PDB file of C-alpha atoms in Angstrom:
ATOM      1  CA  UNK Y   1     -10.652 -16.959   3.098  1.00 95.00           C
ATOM      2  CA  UNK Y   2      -7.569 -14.603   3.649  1.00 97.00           C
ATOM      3  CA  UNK Y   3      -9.461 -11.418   5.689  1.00 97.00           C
ATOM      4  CA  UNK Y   4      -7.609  -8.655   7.722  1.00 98.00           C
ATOM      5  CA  UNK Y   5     -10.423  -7.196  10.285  1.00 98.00           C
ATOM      6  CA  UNK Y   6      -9.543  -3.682  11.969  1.00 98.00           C
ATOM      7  CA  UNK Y   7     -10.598  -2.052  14.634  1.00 98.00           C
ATOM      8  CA  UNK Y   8     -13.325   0.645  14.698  1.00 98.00           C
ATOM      9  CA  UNK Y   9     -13.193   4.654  14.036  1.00 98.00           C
ATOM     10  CA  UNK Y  10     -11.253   6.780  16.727  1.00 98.00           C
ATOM     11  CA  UNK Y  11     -11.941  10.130  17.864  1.00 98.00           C
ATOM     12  CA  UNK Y  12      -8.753  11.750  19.114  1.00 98.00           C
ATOM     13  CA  UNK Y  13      -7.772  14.774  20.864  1.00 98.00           C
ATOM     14  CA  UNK Y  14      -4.087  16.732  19.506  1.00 98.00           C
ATOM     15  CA  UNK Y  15      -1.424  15.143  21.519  1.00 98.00           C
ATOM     16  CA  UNK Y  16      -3.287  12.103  22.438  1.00 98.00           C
ATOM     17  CA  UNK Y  17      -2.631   8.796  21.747  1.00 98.00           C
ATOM     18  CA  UNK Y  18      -4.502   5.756  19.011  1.00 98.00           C
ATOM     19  CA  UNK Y  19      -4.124   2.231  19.061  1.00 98.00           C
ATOM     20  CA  UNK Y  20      -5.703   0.587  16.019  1.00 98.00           C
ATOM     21  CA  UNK Y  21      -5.479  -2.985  15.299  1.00 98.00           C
ATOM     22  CA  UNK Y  22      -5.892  -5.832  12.660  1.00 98.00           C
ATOM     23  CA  UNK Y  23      -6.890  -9.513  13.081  1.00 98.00           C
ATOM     24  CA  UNK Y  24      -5.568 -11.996  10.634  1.00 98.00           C
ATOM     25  CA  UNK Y  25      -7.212 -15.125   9.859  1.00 98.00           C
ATOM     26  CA  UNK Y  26      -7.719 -17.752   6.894  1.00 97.00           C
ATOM     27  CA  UNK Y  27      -4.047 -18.066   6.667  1.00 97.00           C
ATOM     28  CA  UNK Y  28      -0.546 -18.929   8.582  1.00 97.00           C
ATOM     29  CA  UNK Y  29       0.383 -15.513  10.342  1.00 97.00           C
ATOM     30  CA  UNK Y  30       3.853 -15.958  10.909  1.00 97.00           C
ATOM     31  CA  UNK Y  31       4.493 -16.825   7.627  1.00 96.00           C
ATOM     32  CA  UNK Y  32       4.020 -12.782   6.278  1.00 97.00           C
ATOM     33  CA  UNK Y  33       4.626  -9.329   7.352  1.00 97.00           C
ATOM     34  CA  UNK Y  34       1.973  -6.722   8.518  1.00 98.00           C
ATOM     35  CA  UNK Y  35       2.279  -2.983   6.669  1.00 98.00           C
ATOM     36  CA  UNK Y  36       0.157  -0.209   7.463  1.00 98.00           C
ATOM     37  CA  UNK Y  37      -0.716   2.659   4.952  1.00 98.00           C
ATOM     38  CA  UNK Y  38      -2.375   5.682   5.677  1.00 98.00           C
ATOM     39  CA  UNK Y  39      -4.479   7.423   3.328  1.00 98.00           C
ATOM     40  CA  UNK Y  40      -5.373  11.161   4.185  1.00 97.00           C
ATOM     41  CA  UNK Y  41      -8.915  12.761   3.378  1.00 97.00           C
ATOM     42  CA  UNK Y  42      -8.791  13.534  -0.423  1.00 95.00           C
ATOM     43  CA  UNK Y  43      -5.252  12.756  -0.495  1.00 96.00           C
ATOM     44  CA  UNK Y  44      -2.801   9.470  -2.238  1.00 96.00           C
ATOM     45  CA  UNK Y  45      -1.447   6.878  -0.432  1.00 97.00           C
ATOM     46  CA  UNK Y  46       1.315   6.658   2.391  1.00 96.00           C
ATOM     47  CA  UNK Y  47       3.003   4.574   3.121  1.00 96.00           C
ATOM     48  CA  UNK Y  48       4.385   4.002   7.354  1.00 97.00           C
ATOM     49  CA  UNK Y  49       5.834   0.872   7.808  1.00 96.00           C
ATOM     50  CA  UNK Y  50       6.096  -2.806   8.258  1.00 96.00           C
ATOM     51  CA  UNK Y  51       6.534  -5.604  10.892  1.00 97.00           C
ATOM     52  CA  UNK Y  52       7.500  -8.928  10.576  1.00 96.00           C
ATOM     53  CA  UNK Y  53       4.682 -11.269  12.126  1.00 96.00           C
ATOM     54  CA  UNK Y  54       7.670 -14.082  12.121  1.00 95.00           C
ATOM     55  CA  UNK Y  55       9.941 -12.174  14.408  1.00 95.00           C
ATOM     56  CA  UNK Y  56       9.005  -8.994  14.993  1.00 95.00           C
ATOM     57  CA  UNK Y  57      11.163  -6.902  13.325  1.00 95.00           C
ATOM     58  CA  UNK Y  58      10.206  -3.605  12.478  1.00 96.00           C
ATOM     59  CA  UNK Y  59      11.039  -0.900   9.422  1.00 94.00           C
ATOM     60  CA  UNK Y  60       8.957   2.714   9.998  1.00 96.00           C
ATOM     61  CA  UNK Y  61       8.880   5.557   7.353  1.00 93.00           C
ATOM     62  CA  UNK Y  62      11.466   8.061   8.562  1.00 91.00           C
ATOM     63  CA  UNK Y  63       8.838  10.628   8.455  1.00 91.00           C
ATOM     64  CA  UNK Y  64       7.146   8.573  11.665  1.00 95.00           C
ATOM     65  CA  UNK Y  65      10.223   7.699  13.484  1.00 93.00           C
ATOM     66  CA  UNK Y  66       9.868   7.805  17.220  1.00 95.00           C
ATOM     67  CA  UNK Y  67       5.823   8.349  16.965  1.00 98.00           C
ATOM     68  CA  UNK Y  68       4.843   5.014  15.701  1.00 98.00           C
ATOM     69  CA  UNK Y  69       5.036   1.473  17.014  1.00 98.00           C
ATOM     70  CA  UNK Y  70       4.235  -1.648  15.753  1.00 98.00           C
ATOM     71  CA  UNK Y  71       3.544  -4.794  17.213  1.00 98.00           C
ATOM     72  CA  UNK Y  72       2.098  -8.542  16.729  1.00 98.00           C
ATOM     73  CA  UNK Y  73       0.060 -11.144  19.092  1.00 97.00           C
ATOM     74  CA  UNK Y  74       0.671 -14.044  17.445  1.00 97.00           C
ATOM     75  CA  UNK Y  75      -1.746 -15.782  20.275  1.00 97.00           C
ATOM     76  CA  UNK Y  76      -4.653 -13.702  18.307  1.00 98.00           C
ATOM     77  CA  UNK Y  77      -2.928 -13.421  15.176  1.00 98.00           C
ATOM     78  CA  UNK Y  78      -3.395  -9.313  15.279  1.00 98.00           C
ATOM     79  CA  UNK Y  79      -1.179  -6.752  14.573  1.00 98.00           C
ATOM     80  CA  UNK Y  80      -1.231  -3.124  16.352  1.00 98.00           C
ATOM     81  CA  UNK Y  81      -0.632   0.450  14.761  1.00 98.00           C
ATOM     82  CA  UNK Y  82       0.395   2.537  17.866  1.00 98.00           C
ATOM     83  CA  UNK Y  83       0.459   6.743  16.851  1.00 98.00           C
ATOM     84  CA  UNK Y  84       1.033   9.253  19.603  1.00 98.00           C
ATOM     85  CA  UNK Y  85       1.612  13.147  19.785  1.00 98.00           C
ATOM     86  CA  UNK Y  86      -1.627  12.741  17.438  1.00 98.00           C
ATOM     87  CA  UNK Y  87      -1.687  15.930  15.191  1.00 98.00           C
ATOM     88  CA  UNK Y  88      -4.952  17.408  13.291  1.00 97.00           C
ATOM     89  CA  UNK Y  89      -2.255  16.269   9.555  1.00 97.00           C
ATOM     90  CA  UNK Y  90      -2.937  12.517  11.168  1.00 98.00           C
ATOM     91  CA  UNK Y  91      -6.590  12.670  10.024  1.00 98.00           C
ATOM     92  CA  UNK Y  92      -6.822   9.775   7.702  1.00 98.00           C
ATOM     93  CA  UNK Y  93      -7.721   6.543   7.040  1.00 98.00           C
ATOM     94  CA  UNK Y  94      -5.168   3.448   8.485  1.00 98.00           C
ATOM     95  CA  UNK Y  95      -5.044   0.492   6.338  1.00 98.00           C
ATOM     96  CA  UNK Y  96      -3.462  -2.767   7.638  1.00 98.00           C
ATOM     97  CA  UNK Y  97      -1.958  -5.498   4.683  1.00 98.00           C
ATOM     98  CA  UNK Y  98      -0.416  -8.322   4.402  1.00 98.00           C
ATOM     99  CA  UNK Y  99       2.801  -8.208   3.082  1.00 96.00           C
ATOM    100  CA  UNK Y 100       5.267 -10.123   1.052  1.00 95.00           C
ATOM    101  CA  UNK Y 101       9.169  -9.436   1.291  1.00 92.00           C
ATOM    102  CA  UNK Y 102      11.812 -11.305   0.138  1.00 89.00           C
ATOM    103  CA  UNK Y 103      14.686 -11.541  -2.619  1.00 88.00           C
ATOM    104  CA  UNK Y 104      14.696 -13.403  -5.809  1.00 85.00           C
ATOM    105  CA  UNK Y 105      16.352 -11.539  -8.759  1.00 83.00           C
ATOM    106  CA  UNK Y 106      16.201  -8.111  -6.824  1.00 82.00           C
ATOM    107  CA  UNK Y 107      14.526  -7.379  -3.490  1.00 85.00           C
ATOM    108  CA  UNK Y 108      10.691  -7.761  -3.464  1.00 92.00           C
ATOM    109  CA  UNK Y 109       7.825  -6.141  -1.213  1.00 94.00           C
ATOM    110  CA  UNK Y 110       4.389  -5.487  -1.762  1.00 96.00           C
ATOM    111  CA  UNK Y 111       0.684  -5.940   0.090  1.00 97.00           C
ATOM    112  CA  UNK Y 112      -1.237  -8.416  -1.258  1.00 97.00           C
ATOM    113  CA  UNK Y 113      -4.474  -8.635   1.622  1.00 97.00           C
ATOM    114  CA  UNK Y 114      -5.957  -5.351   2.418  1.00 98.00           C
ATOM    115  CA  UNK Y 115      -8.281  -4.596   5.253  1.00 98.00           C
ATOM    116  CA  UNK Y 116     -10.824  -2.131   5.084  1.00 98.00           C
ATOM    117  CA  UNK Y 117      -9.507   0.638   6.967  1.00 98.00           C
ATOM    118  CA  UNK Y 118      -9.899   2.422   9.944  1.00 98.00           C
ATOM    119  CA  UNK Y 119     -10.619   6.092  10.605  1.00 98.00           C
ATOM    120  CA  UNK Y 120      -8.841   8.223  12.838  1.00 98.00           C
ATOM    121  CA  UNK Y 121      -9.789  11.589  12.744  1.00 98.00           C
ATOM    122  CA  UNK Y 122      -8.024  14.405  15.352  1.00 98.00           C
ATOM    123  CA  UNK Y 123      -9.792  17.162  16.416  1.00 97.00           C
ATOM    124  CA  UNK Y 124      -9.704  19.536  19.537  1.00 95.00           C
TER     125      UNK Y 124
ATOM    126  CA  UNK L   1      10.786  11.681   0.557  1.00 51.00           C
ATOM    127  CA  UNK L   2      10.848  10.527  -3.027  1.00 52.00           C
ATOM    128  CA  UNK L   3       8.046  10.780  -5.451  1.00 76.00           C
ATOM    129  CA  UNK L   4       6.467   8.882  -8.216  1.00 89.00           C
ATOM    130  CA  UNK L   5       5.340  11.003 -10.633  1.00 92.00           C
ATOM    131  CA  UNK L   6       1.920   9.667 -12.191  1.00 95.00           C
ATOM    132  CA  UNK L   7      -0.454  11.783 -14.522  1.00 96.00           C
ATOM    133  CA  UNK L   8      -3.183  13.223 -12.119  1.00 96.00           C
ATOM    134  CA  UNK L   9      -6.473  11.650 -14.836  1.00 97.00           C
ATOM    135  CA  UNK L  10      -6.547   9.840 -18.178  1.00 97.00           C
ATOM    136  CA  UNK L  11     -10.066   8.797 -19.377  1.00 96.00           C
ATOM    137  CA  UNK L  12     -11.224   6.767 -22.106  1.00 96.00           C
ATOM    138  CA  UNK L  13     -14.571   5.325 -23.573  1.00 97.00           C
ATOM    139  CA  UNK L  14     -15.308   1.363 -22.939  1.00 97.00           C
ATOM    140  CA  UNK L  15     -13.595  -0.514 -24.808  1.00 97.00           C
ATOM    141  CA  UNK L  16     -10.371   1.467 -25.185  1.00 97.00           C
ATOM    142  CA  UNK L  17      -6.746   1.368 -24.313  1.00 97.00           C
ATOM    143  CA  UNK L  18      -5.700   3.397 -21.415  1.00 98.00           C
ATOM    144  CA  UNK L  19      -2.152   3.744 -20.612  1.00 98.00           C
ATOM    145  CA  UNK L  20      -0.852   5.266 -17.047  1.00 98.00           C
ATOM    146  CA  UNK L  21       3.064   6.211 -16.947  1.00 97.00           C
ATOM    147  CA  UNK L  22       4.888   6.351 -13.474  1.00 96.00           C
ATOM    148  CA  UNK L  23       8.432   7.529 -13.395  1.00 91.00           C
ATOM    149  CA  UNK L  24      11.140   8.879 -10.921  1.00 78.00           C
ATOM    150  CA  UNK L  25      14.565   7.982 -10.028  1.00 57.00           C
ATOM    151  CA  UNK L  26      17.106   5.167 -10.147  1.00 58.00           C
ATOM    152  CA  UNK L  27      16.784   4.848  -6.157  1.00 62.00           C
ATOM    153  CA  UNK L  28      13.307   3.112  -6.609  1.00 62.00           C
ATOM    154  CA  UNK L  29      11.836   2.235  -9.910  1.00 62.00           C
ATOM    155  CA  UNK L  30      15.643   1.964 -11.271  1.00 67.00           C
ATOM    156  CA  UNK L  31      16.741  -0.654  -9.204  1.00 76.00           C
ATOM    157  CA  UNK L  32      13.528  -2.214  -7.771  1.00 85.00           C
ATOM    158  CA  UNK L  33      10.330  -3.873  -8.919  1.00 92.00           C
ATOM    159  CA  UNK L  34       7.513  -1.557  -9.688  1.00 93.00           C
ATOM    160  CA  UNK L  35       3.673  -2.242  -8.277  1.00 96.00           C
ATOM    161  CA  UNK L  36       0.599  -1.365  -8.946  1.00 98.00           C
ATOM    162  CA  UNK L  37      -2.575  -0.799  -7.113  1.00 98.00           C
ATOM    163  CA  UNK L  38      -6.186  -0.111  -7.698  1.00 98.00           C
ATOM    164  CA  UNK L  39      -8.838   1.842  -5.548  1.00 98.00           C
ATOM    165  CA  UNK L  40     -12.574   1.554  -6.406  1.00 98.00           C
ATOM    166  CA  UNK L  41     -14.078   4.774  -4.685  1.00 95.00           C
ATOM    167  CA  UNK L  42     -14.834   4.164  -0.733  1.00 95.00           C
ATOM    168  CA  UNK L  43     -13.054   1.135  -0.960  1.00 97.00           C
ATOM    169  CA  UNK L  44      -9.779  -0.330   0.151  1.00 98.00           C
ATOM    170  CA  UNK L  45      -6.478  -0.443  -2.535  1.00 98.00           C
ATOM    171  CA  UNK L  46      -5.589  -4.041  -4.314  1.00 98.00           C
ATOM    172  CA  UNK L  47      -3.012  -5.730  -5.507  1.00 98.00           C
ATOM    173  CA  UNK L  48      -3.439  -5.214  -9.548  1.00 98.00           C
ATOM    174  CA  UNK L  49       0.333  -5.972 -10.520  1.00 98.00           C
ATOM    175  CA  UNK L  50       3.328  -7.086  -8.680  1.00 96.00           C
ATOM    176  CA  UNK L  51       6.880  -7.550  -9.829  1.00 95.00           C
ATOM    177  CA  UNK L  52       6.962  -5.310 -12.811  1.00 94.00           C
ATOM    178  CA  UNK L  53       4.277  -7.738 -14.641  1.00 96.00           C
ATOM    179  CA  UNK L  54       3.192 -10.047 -12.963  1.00 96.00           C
ATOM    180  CA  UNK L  55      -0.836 -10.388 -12.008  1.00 97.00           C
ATOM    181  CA  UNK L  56      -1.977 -11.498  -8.946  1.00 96.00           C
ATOM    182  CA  UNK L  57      -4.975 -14.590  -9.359  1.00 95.00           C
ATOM    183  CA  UNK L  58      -8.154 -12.915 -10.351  1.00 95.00           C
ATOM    184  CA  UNK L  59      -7.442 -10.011 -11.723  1.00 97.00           C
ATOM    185  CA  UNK L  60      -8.035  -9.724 -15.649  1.00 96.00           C
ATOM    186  CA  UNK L  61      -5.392 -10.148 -18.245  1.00 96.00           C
ATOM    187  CA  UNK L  62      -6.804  -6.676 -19.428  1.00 97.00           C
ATOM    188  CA  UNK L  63      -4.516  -5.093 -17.189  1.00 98.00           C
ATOM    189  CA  UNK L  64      -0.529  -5.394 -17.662  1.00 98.00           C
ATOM    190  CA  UNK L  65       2.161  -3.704 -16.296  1.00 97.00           C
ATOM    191  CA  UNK L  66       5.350  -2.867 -17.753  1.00 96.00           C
ATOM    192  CA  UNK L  67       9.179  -1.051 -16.855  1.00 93.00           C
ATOM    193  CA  UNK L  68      11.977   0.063 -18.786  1.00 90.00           C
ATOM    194  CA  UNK L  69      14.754   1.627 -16.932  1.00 84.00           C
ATOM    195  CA  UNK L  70      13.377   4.682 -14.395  1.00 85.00           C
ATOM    196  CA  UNK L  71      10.017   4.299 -15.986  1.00 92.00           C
ATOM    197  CA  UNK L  72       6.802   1.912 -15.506  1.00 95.00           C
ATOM    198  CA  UNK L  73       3.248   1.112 -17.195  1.00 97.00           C
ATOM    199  CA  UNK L  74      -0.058  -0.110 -16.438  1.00 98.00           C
ATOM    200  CA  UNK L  75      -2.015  -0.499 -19.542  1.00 98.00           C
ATOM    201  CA  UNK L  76      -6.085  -1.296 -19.341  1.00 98.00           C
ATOM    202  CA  UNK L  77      -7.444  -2.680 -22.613  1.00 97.00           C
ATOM    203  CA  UNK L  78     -11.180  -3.221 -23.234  1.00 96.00           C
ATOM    204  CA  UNK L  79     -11.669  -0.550 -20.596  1.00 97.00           C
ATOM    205  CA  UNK L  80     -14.781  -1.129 -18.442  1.00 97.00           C
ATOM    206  CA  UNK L  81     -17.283   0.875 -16.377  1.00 96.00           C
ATOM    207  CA  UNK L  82     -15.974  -0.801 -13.307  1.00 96.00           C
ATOM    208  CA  UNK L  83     -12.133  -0.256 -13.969  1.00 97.00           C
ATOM    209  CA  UNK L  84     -13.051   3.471 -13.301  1.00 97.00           C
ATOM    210  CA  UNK L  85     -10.737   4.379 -10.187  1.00 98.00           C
ATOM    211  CA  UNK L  86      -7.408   5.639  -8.724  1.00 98.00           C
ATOM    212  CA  UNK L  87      -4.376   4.167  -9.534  1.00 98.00           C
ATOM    213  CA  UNK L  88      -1.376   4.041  -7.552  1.00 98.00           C
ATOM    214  CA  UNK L  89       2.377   2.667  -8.564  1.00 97.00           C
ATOM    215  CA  UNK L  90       4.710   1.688  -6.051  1.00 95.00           C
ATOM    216  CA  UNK L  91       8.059   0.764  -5.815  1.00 92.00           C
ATOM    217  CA  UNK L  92      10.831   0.084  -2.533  1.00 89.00           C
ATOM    218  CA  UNK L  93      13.438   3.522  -2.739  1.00 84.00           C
ATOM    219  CA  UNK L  94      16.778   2.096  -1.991  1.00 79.00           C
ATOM    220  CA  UNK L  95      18.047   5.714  -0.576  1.00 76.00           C
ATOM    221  CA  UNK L  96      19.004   5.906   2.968  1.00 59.00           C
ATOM    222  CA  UNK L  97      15.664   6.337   4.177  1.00 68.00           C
ATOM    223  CA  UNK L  98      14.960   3.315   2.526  1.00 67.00           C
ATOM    224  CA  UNK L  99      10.751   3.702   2.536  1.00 86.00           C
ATOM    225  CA  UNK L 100       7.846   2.447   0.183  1.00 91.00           C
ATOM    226  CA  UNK L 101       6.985   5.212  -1.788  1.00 91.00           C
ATOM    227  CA  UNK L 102       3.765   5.024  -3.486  1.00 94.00           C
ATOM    228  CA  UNK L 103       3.045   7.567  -7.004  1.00 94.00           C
ATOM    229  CA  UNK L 104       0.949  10.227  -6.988  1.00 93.00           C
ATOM    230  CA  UNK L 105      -1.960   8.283  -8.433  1.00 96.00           C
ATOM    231  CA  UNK L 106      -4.239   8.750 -11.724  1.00 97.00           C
ATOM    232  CA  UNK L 107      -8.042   9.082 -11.435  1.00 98.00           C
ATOM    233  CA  UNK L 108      -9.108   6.715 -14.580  1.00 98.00           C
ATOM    234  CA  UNK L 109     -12.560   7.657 -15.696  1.00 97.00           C
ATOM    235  CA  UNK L 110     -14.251   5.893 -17.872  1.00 96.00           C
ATOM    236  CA  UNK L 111     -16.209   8.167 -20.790  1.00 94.00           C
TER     237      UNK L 111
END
């Protein structure tokens, strides 16, 4: 079946660094995207970007811009949620999905495999 | 960042209609599909509607989804113990920032 596995909890310091990450399997990796939402203690849902498991390509909330990266290993079929400058407002929980973009009668995007989150908390 | 505005709760006793609204501007719900997601507490979100109104396989027909101009719907009928959760709407914001902005949510408790 379609499963998205993540990487265990992370401890971080302020201004450090987390790499969190997301093996695919059960299905064709290239053929979808990877987005990643974050999801803050108490708090709704954010969204932070996507990446194109075909190509690469990325698209980042502007709100992230120049903190986050995203990459693929299509070897492994995983995906990777790089955050630096880690603040204590990056507390949450990081959700990988597959995602589904494309155009028919208007442009179409949405997540359609969740995994089950990881938890990054940042503390001094 | 743009906002979709969703009531905060709406509640209802088993067996009853619940409707959640989800509104903002014509640079998202306007001009772009609306989607809906589901979050059972401690759990991940899922896919509950895609495309305006479309439902993904397995997820009931008691659920639909709905959009007239800036404005969407999800609608649970026959409400059931487990359908007790956040909901969120979602929808691609064609402003220059061009981002995924998810609503606000609505906790749906069942009575």
């Amino acid at each position: 079946q379609v499963q998205l596995v993540q990487s265990g909890a992370e401890v971080k310091k302020p201004g450090a660094s987390v790499k969190v990450s997301c093996k695919a399997s059960g299905y064709t990796f290239t053929s979808y995207g990877i987005s990643w939402v974050r999801q803050a203690p108490g708090q709704g849902l954010e969204w932070m970007g996507w990446i194109s498991a075909y190509n690469g390509n990325t698209n980042y909330a502007q709100k992230l811009q120049g903190r986050v990266t995203m990459t693929t290993d299509t070897s492994t079929s995983t995906a990777y949620m790089e955050l630096r400058s880690l603040r204590s407002d990056d507390t949450a929980v990081y959700y990988c999905a597959r995602d589904l973009r494309g155009y028919d009668f208007g442009y179409y995007y949405y997540m359609d495999v969740w995994g089950k989150g990881t938890t990054v908390t940042v503390s001094s | 960042q743009s906002v979709l505005t969703q009531p905060p709760s709406a509640s209802g006793t088993p067996g009853q209609r619940v409707t959640i609204s989800c509104s903002r501007g014509s640079s998202n719900i306007g001009s772009n599909y609306v989607y809906w997601y589901q979050q059972l507490p401690g759990t991940a979100p899922k896919l509950l509607i895609y495309r305006n109104n479309q439902r993904p396989s397995g997820v009931p027909d008691r659920f639909s989804g709905s959009k007239s101009g800036t404005s969407a719907s999800l609608a649970i009928s026959g409400l059931r113990s487990e359908d007790e959760a956040d909901y969120y709407c979602a929808a691609w914001d064609d402003s220059l920032s061009g981002n995924y902005v998810f609503g606000t949510g609505t906790k749906v408790t069942v009575l």
